[in-house]
CSV table of N, CA and C in Angstrom, one decimal:
chain,number,residue,atom,x,y,z
J,5,MET,N,91.1,-113.2,-75.6
J,5,MET,CA,90.8,-112.0,-74.8
J,5,MET,C,90.0,-112.5,-73.6
J,6,VAL,N,90.3,-112.0,-72.4
J,6,VAL,CA,89.6,-112.3,-71.2
J,6,VAL,C,88.4,-111.3,-71.0
J,7,GLU,N,87.3,-111.9,-70.7
J,7,GLU,CA,86.1,-111.0,-70.4
J,7,GLU,C,86.2,-110.4,-69.0
J,8,ILE,N,86.0,-109.2,-68.9
J,8,ILE,CA,86.0,-108.5,-67.6
J,8,ILE,C,84.6,-108.4,-67.0
J,9,ILE,N,84.4,-109.0,-65.9
J,9,ILE,CA,83.1,-109.0,-65.2
J,9,ILE,C,83.1,-107.8,-64.3
J,10,SER,N,82.1,-106.9,-64.4
J,10,SER,CA,82.0,-105.7,-63.6
J,10,SER,C,81.5,-106.1,-62.2
J,11,ALA,N,82.1,-105.5,-61.2
J,11,ALA,CA,81.7,-105.7,-59.9
J,11,ALA,C,80.4,-104.9,-59.6
J,12,LYS,N,79.5,-105.6,-58.9
J,12,LYS,CA,78.2,-104.9,-58.6
J,12,LYS,C,78.3,-104.2,-57.2
J,13,LEU,N,79.2,-104.7,-56.3
J,13,LEU,CA,79.4,-104.1,-55.0
J,13,LEU,C,80.9,-103.9,-54.8
J,14,ILE,N,81.2,-102.8,-54.1
J,14,ILE,CA,82.6,-102.6,-53.8
J,14,ILE,C,82.7,-102.2,-52.3
J,15,SER,N,83.7,-102.7,-51.6
J,15,SER,CA,84.0,-102.3,-50.3
J,15,SER,C,85.4,-101.8,-50.2
J,16,TYR,N,85.6,-100.6,-49.6
J,16,TYR,CA,86.9,-99.9,-49.5
J,16,TYR,C,87.2,-99.8,-48.1
J,17,VAL,N,88.3,-100.3,-47.7
J,17,VAL,CA,88.7,-100.3,-46.3
J,17,VAL,C,90.0,-99.5,-46.1
J,18,LYS,N,90.0,-98.5,-45.2
J,18,LYS,CA,91.2,-97.8,-44.8
J,18,LYS,C,91.6,-98.2,-43.4
J,19,VAL,N,92.9,-98.5,-43.3
J,19,VAL,CA,93.4,-98.8,-42.0
J,19,VAL,C,94.6,-97.9,-41.6
J,20,ASP,N,94.4,-97.1,-40.6
J,20,ASP,CA,95.4,-96.1,-40.1
J,20,ASP,C,96.1,-96.7,-38.9
J,21,PHE,N,97.4,-96.5,-38.9
J,21,PHE,CA,98.3,-97.1,-37.9
J,21,PHE,C,99.0,-95.9,-37.1
J,22,SER,N,99.3,-96.2,-35.8
J,22,SER,CA,100.0,-95.2,-35.0
J,22,SER,C,101.5,-95.2,-35.4
J,23,THR,N,102.0,-96.3,-35.7
J,23,THR,CA,103.4,-96.4,-36.0
J,23,THR,C,103.7,-97.2,-37.3
J,24,GLU,N,104.9,-97.0,-37.9
J,24,GLU,CA,105.2,-97.8,-39.1
J,24,GLU,C,105.4,-99.3,-38.7
J,25,ALA,N,105.9,-99.5,-37.5
J,25,ALA,CA,106.1,-100.9,-37.1
J,25,ALA,C,104.8,-101.7,-37.1
J,26,GLU,N,103.7,-101.0,-36.6
J,26,GLU,CA,102.4,-101.7,-36.5
J,26,GLU,C,101.9,-102.0,-38.0
J,27,MET,N,102.1,-101.0,-38.8
J,27,MET,CA,101.7,-101.2,-40.2
J,27,MET,C,102.5,-102.3,-40.8
J,28,GLU,N,103.8,-102.4,-40.6
J,28,GLU,CA,104.6,-103.5,-41.2
J,28,GLU,C,104.1,-104.8,-40.7
J,29,LEU,N,103.8,-104.9,-39.4
J,29,LEU,CA,103.2,-106.2,-38.8
J,29,LEU,C,102.0,-106.6,-39.6
J,30,TYR,N,101.1,-105.7,-39.8
J,30,TYR,CA,99.9,-105.9,-40.6
J,30,TYR,C,100.2,-106.4,-42.0
J,31,ILE,N,101.1,-105.7,-42.6
J,31,ILE,CA,101.5,-106.0,-44.0
J,31,ILE,C,102.0,-107.4,-44.0
J,32,ASN,N,102.9,-107.7,-43.1
J,32,ASN,CA,103.6,-109.0,-43.1
J,32,ASN,C,102.5,-110.2,-42.9
J,33,MET,N,101.5,-109.9,-42.1
J,33,MET,CA,100.5,-110.9,-41.9
J,33,MET,C,99.8,-111.2,-43.2
J,34,PHE,N,99.5,-110.2,-43.9
J,34,PHE,CA,98.7,-110.4,-45.2
J,34,PHE,C,99.7,-110.9,-46.3
J,35,GLU,N,101.0,-110.6,-46.2
J,35,GLU,CA,101.9,-111.2,-47.2
J,35,GLU,C,101.9,-112.7,-47.0
J,36,LYS,N,101.9,-113.1,-45.8
J,36,LYS,CA,101.9,-114.6,-45.5
J,36,LYS,C,100.6,-115.3,-45.8
J,37,GLU,N,99.5,-114.6,-45.5
J,37,GLU,CA,98.2,-115.3,-45.6
J,37,GLU,C,97.3,-114.7,-46.7
J,38,GLY,N,97.7,-113.7,-47.4
J,38,GLY,CA,96.9,-113.0,-48.4
J,38,GLY,C,96.4,-113.9,-49.5
J,39,GLU,N,97.3,-114.8,-50.1
J,39,GLU,CA,96.8,-115.6,-51.2
J,39,GLU,C,95.8,-116.6,-50.8
J,40,ASN,N,95.9,-117.2,-49.6
J,40,ASN,CA,94.9,-118.1,-49.1
J,40,ASN,C,93.6,-117.4,-48.8
J,41,PHE,N,93.7,-116.2,-48.2
J,41,PHE,CA,92.6,-115.3,-47.9
J,41,PHE,C,91.8,-115.0,-49.2
J,42,TYR,N,92.5,-114.5,-50.2
J,42,TYR,CA,91.9,-114.2,-51.5
J,42,TYR,C,91.2,-115.4,-52.1
J,43,ASN,N,91.9,-116.6,-52.1
J,43,ASN,CA,91.3,-117.8,-52.7
J,43,ASN,C,90.1,-118.2,-52.1
J,44,GLU,N,90.0,-118.1,-50.8
J,44,GLU,CA,88.7,-118.4,-50.0
J,44,GLU,C,87.6,-117.5,-50.4
J,45,LEU,N,87.9,-116.2,-50.5
J,45,LEU,CA,86.9,-115.2,-50.9
J,45,LEU,C,86.5,-115.4,-52.4
J,46,LYS,N,87.4,-115.7,-53.2
J,46,LYS,CA,87.1,-115.9,-54.6
J,46,LYS,C,86.1,-117.0,-54.8
J,47,LYS,N,86.2,-118.1,-54.0
J,47,LYS,CA,85.3,-119.2,-54.1
J,47,LYS,C,83.8,-118.8,-53.9
J,48,VAL,N,83.6,-117.7,-53.2
J,48,VAL,CA,82.2,-117.3,-52.9
J,48,VAL,C,81.8,-116.0,-53.6
J,49,GLY,N,82.6,-115.6,-54.6
J,49,GLY,CA,82.1,-114.5,-55.4
J,49,GLY,C,83.0,-113.2,-55.4
J,50,LEU,N,84.1,-113.2,-54.7
J,50,LEU,CA,85.0,-112.0,-54.8
J,50,LEU,C,85.6,-112.0,-56.2
J,51,LEU,N,85.6,-110.8,-56.9
J,51,LEU,CA,86.2,-110.7,-58.2
J,51,LEU,C,87.6,-110.2,-58.1
J,52,ARG,N,87.8,-109.3,-57.1
J,52,ARG,CA,89.1,-108.7,-57.1
J,52,ARG,C,89.4,-108.2,-55.6
J,53,TRP,N,90.6,-108.2,-55.2
J,53,TRP,CA,91.0,-107.7,-53.9
J,53,TRP,C,92.4,-107.0,-54.2
J,54,ARG,N,92.4,-105.7,-53.7
J,54,ARG,CA,93.6,-105.0,-53.8
J,54,ARG,C,94.1,-104.6,-52.4
J,55,PHE,N,95.3,-104.7,-52.1
J,55,PHE,CA,95.9,-104.4,-50.8
J,55,PHE,C,97.0,-103.3,-51.1
J,56,ASN,N,96.8,-102.1,-50.7
J,56,ASN,CA,97.7,-101.0,-51.0
J,56,ASN,C,98.3,-100.3,-49.8
J,57,ARG,N,99.5,-99.8,-50.0
J,57,ARG,CA,100.0,-98.9,-49.0
J,57,ARG,C,99.8,-97.5,-49.5
J,58,VAL,N,99.2,-96.6,-48.7
J,58,VAL,CA,98.9,-95.3,-49.1
J,58,VAL,C,100.2,-94.5,-49.0
J,59,TRP,N,100.7,-93.9,-50.0
J,59,TRP,CA,102.0,-93.2,-50.0
J,59,TRP,C,101.9,-91.7,-49.8
J,60,ASN,N,100.8,-91.1,-50.0
J,60,ASN,CA,100.7,-89.7,-49.8
J,60,ASN,C,100.2,-89.3,-48.4
J,61,LYS,N,100.2,-90.2,-47.5
J,61,LYS,CA,99.8,-89.9,-46.1
J,61,LYS,C,100.9,-89.3,-45.3
J,62,THR,N,100.9,-88.0,-45.3
J,62,THR,CA,102.0,-87.3,-44.6
J,62,THR,C,101.8,-87.4,-43.1
J,63,GLY,N,102.9,-87.9,-42.5
J,63,GLY,CA,102.9,-88.0,-41.0
J,63,GLY,C,102.1,-89.2,-40.5
J,64,GLY,N,101.7,-90.1,-41.3
J,64,GLY,CA,100.9,-91.2,-40.9
J,64,GLY,C,101.2,-92.5,-41.7
J,65,TYR,N,100.6,-93.5,-41.3
J,65,TYR,CA,100.8,-94.8,-41.9
J,65,TYR,C,99.5,-95.4,-42.2
J,66,GLU,N,99.2,-95.7,-43.5
J,66,GLU,CA,97.9,-96.2,-43.9
J,66,GLU,C,98.0,-97.3,-45.0
J,67,ILE,N,97.1,-98.2,-44.8
J,67,ILE,CA,96.8,-99.3,-45.8
J,67,ILE,C,95.4,-99.1,-46.3
J,68,SER,N,95.2,-99.4,-47.6
J,68,SER,CA,93.8,-99.4,-48.1
J,68,SER,C,93.6,-100.8,-48.7
J,69,GLN,N,92.4,-101.2,-48.7
J,69,GLN,CA,92.0,-102.5,-49.3
J,69,GLN,C,90.8,-102.2,-50.1
J,70,MET,N,90.7,-102.8,-51.3
J,70,MET,CA,89.5,-102.7,-52.1
J,70,MET,C,89.0,-104.1,-52.4
J,71,PHE,N,87.8,-104.4,-52.1
J,71,PHE,CA,87.2,-105.7,-52.4
J,71,PHE,C,86.1,-105.4,-53.5
J,72,GLU,N,86.1,-106.2,-54.6
J,72,GLU,CA,85.0,-106.0,-55.6
J,72,GLU,C,84.3,-107.4,-55.6
J,73,TYR,N,83.0,-107.3,-55.5
J,73,TYR,CA,82.1,-108.4,-55.4
J,73,TYR,C,81.2,-108.6,-56.6
J,74,LYS,N,80.9,-109.9,-56.9
J,74,LYS,CA,80.1,-110.2,-58.1
J,74,LYS,C,78.7,-109.6,-57.8
J,75,ASP,N,78.2,-109.8,-56.6
J,75,ASP,CA,76.8,-109.3,-56.3
J,75,ASP,C,76.6,-109.3,-54.8
J,76,GLU,N,75.4,-109.0,-54.3
J,76,GLU,CA,75.1,-108.9,-52.9
J,76,GLU,C,75.3,-110.2,-52.2
J,77,LYS,N,75.0,-111.3,-52.8
J,77,LYS,CA,75.2,-112.6,-52.2
J,77,LYS,C,76.6,-112.9,-52.0
J,78,ALA,N,77.5,-112.5,-52.9
J,78,ALA,CA,78.9,-112.7,-52.8
J,78,ALA,C,79.4,-111.9,-51.6
J,79,PHE,N,79.0,-110.6,-51.6
J,79,PHE,CA,79.4,-109.8,-50.5
J,79,PHE,C,79.1,-110.4,-49.1
J,80,LYS,N,77.9,-110.9,-48.9
J,80,LYS,CA,77.4,-111.5,-47.7
J,80,LYS,C,78.3,-112.7,-47.3
J,81,ASN,N,78.5,-113.5,-48.3
J,81,ASN,CA,79.3,-114.8,-48.1
J,81,ASN,C,80.8,-114.4,-47.8
J,82,CYS,N,81.3,-113.4,-48.4
J,82,CYS,CA,82.7,-113.0,-48.2
J,82,CYS,C,82.8,-112.4,-46.8
J,83,GLN,N,81.8,-111.7,-46.3
J,83,GLN,CA,81.9,-111.1,-44.9
J,83,GLN,C,82.0,-112.2,-43.9
J,84,ILE,N,81.4,-113.4,-44.1
J,84,ILE,CA,81.6,-114.5,-43.2
J,84,ILE,C,83.0,-114.9,-43.1
J,85,ILE,N,83.7,-115.0,-44.3
J,85,ILE,CA,85.1,-115.4,-44.4
J,85,ILE,C,86.0,-114.4,-43.8
J,86,VAL,N,85.7,-113.1,-44.0
J,86,VAL,CA,86.5,-112.0,-43.5
J,86,VAL,C,86.4,-112.1,-41.9
J,87,ASP,N,85.2,-112.2,-41.4
J,87,ASP,CA,85.0,-112.3,-40.0
J,87,ASP,C,85.8,-113.5,-39.4
J,88,GLU,N,85.7,-114.6,-40.1
J,88,GLU,CA,86.5,-115.8,-39.6
J,88,GLU,C,88.0,-115.6,-39.6
J,89,PHE,N,88.5,-114.9,-40.6
J,89,PHE,CA,89.9,-114.6,-40.7
J,89,PHE,C,90.3,-113.7,-39.6
J,90,TYR,N,89.6,-112.6,-39.3
J,90,TYR,CA,90.0,-111.7,-38.2
J,90,TYR,C,89.9,-112.4,-36.9
J,91,ASP,N,88.9,-113.3,-36.7
J,91,ASP,CA,88.7,-114.0,-35.5
J,91,ASP,C,89.9,-115.0,-35.3
J,92,LYS,N,90.3,-115.7,-36.4
J,92,LYS,CA,91.5,-116.6,-36.3
J,92,LYS,C,92.7,-115.9,-35.9
J,93,TYR,N,92.9,-114.7,-36.4
J,93,TYR,CA,94.2,-113.9,-36.1
J,93,TYR,C,93.9,-112.8,-35.0
J,94,LYS,N,92.9,-113.0,-34.2
J,94,LYS,CA,92.6,-112.0,-33.2
J,94,LYS,C,93.8,-111.7,-32.3
J,95,LYS,N,94.6,-112.7,-31.9
J,95,LYS,CA,95.7,-112.4,-31.0
J,95,LYS,C,96.7,-111.5,-31.8
J,96,ASP,N,97.0,-111.8,-33.0
J,96,ASP,CA,97.9,-111.0,-33.8
J,96,ASP,C,97.4,-109.5,-34.0
J,97,PHE,N,96.1,-109.4,-34.3
J,97,PHE,CA,95.5,-108.1,-34.5
J,97,PHE,C,95.5,-107.3,-33.2
J,98,SER,N,95.5,-108.0,-32.0
J,98,SER,CA,95.4,-107.3,-30.8
J,98,SER,C,96.7,-106.6,-30.5
J,99,LEU,N,97.8,-106.9,-31.2
J,99,LEU,CA,99.1,-106.3,-31.0
J,99,LEU,C,99.2,-105.0,-31.8
J,100,ILE,N,98.2,-104.7,-32.6
J,100,ILE,CA,98.3,-103.6,-33.6
J,100,ILE,C,97.2,-102.6,-33.2
J,101,ASN,N,97.7,-101.3,-33.0
J,101,ASN,CA,96.8,-100.2,-32.7
J,101,ASN,C,96.4,-99.6,-34.1
J,102,ALA,N,95.2,-99.9,-34.5
J,102,ALA,CA,94.8,-99.4,-35.8
J,102,ALA,C,93.3,-98.9,-35.8
J,103,LYS,N,93.1,-97.9,-36.7
J,103,LYS,CA,91.7,-97.4,-36.8
J,103,LYS,C,91.3,-97.9,-38.2
J,104,ILE,N,90.2,-98.7,-38.3
J,104,ILE,CA,89.7,-99.3,-39.5
J,104,ILE,C,88.4,-98.6,-39.9
J,105,VAL,N,88.3,-98.1,-41.1
J,105,VAL,CA,87.1,-97.5,-41.6
J,105,VAL,C,86.7,-98.1,-42.9
J,106,SER,N,85.5,-98.6,-43.0
J,106,SER,CA,85.0,-99.3,-44.2
J,106,SER,C,83.9,-98.4,-44.8
J,107,SER,N,84.0,-98.4,-46.2
J,107,SER,CA,82.9,-97.8,-47.0
J,107,SER,C,82.5,-98.8,-48.0
J,108,ARG,N,81.2,-98.8,-48.2
J,108,ARG,CA,80.7,-99.8,-49.2
J,108,ARG,C,79.9,-99.0,-50.3
J,109,ALA,N,80.0,-99.5,-51.5
J,109,ALA,CA,79.3,-98.8,-52.6
J,109,ALA,C,78.7,-99.7,-53.6
J,110,ILE,N,77.7,-99.2,-54.3
J,110,ILE,CA,77.1,-99.9,-55.5
J,110,ILE,C,77.7,-99.3,-56.7
J,111,THR,N,78.1,-100.1,-57.6
J,111,THR,CA,78.7,-99.5,-58.9
J,111,THR,C,77.6,-98.9,-59.7
J,112,LEU,N,77.8,-97.7,-60.1
J,112,LEU,CA,76.8,-97.0,-61.0
J,112,LEU,C,77.4,-96.9,-62.4
J,113,LEU,N,78.6,-96.5,-62.6
J,113,LEU,CA,79.3,-96.5,-63.9
J,113,LEU,C,80.6,-97.2,-63.7
J,114,ASP,N,81.1,-97.8,-64.8
J,114,ASP,CA,82.3,-98.5,-64.8
J,114,ASP,C,83.0,-98.5,-66.1
J,115,TYR,N,84.0,-97.6,-66.2
J,115,TYR,CA,84.7,-97.4,-67.5
J,115,TYR,C,86.1,-98.1,-67.3
J,116,VAL,N,86.5,-98.9,-68.3
J,116,VAL,CA,87.7,-99.7,-68.3
J,116,VAL,C,88.5,-99.4,-69.5
J,117,SER,N,89.7,-99.1,-69.4
J,117,SER,CA,90.6,-98.9,-70.5
J,117,SER,C,90.8,-100.2,-71.3
J,118,GLU,N,90.9,-100.0,-72.6
J,118,GLU,CA,91.2,-101.2,-73.5
J,118,GLU,C,92.5,-101.9,-73.1
J,119,ASP,N,93.4,-101.1,-72.5
J,119,ASP,CA,94.7,-101.6,-72.1
J,119,ASP,C,94.7,-102.4,-70.8
J,120,TYR,N,93.5,-102.4,-70.1
J,120,TYR,CA,93.4,-103.0,-68.8
J,120,TYR,C,93.4,-104.5,-68.9
């Protein structure tokens, strides 16, 4: 059985796009680079990264990302890598009209199903 380590900090990012084409460009970039991106973050304390398409967004196009961090140190170290990633692909991101909103949280309660 695998031990589940509970995240101490969570960052939730919503990315709203003007068009489906812009959203698809964003998705394609992460499909190509996502595994490397995750592996770099994992080295400094990221426990989990989820990349989701929001399907109940009527009349809009939205991606959500959830990052779960081991602790505050991991969060800070991951932010450096995230900033470097966005800087590396600045030209690609400049082609996309998107509104990005980040929320950060401290885990207070964490219930996990035995089936998880």
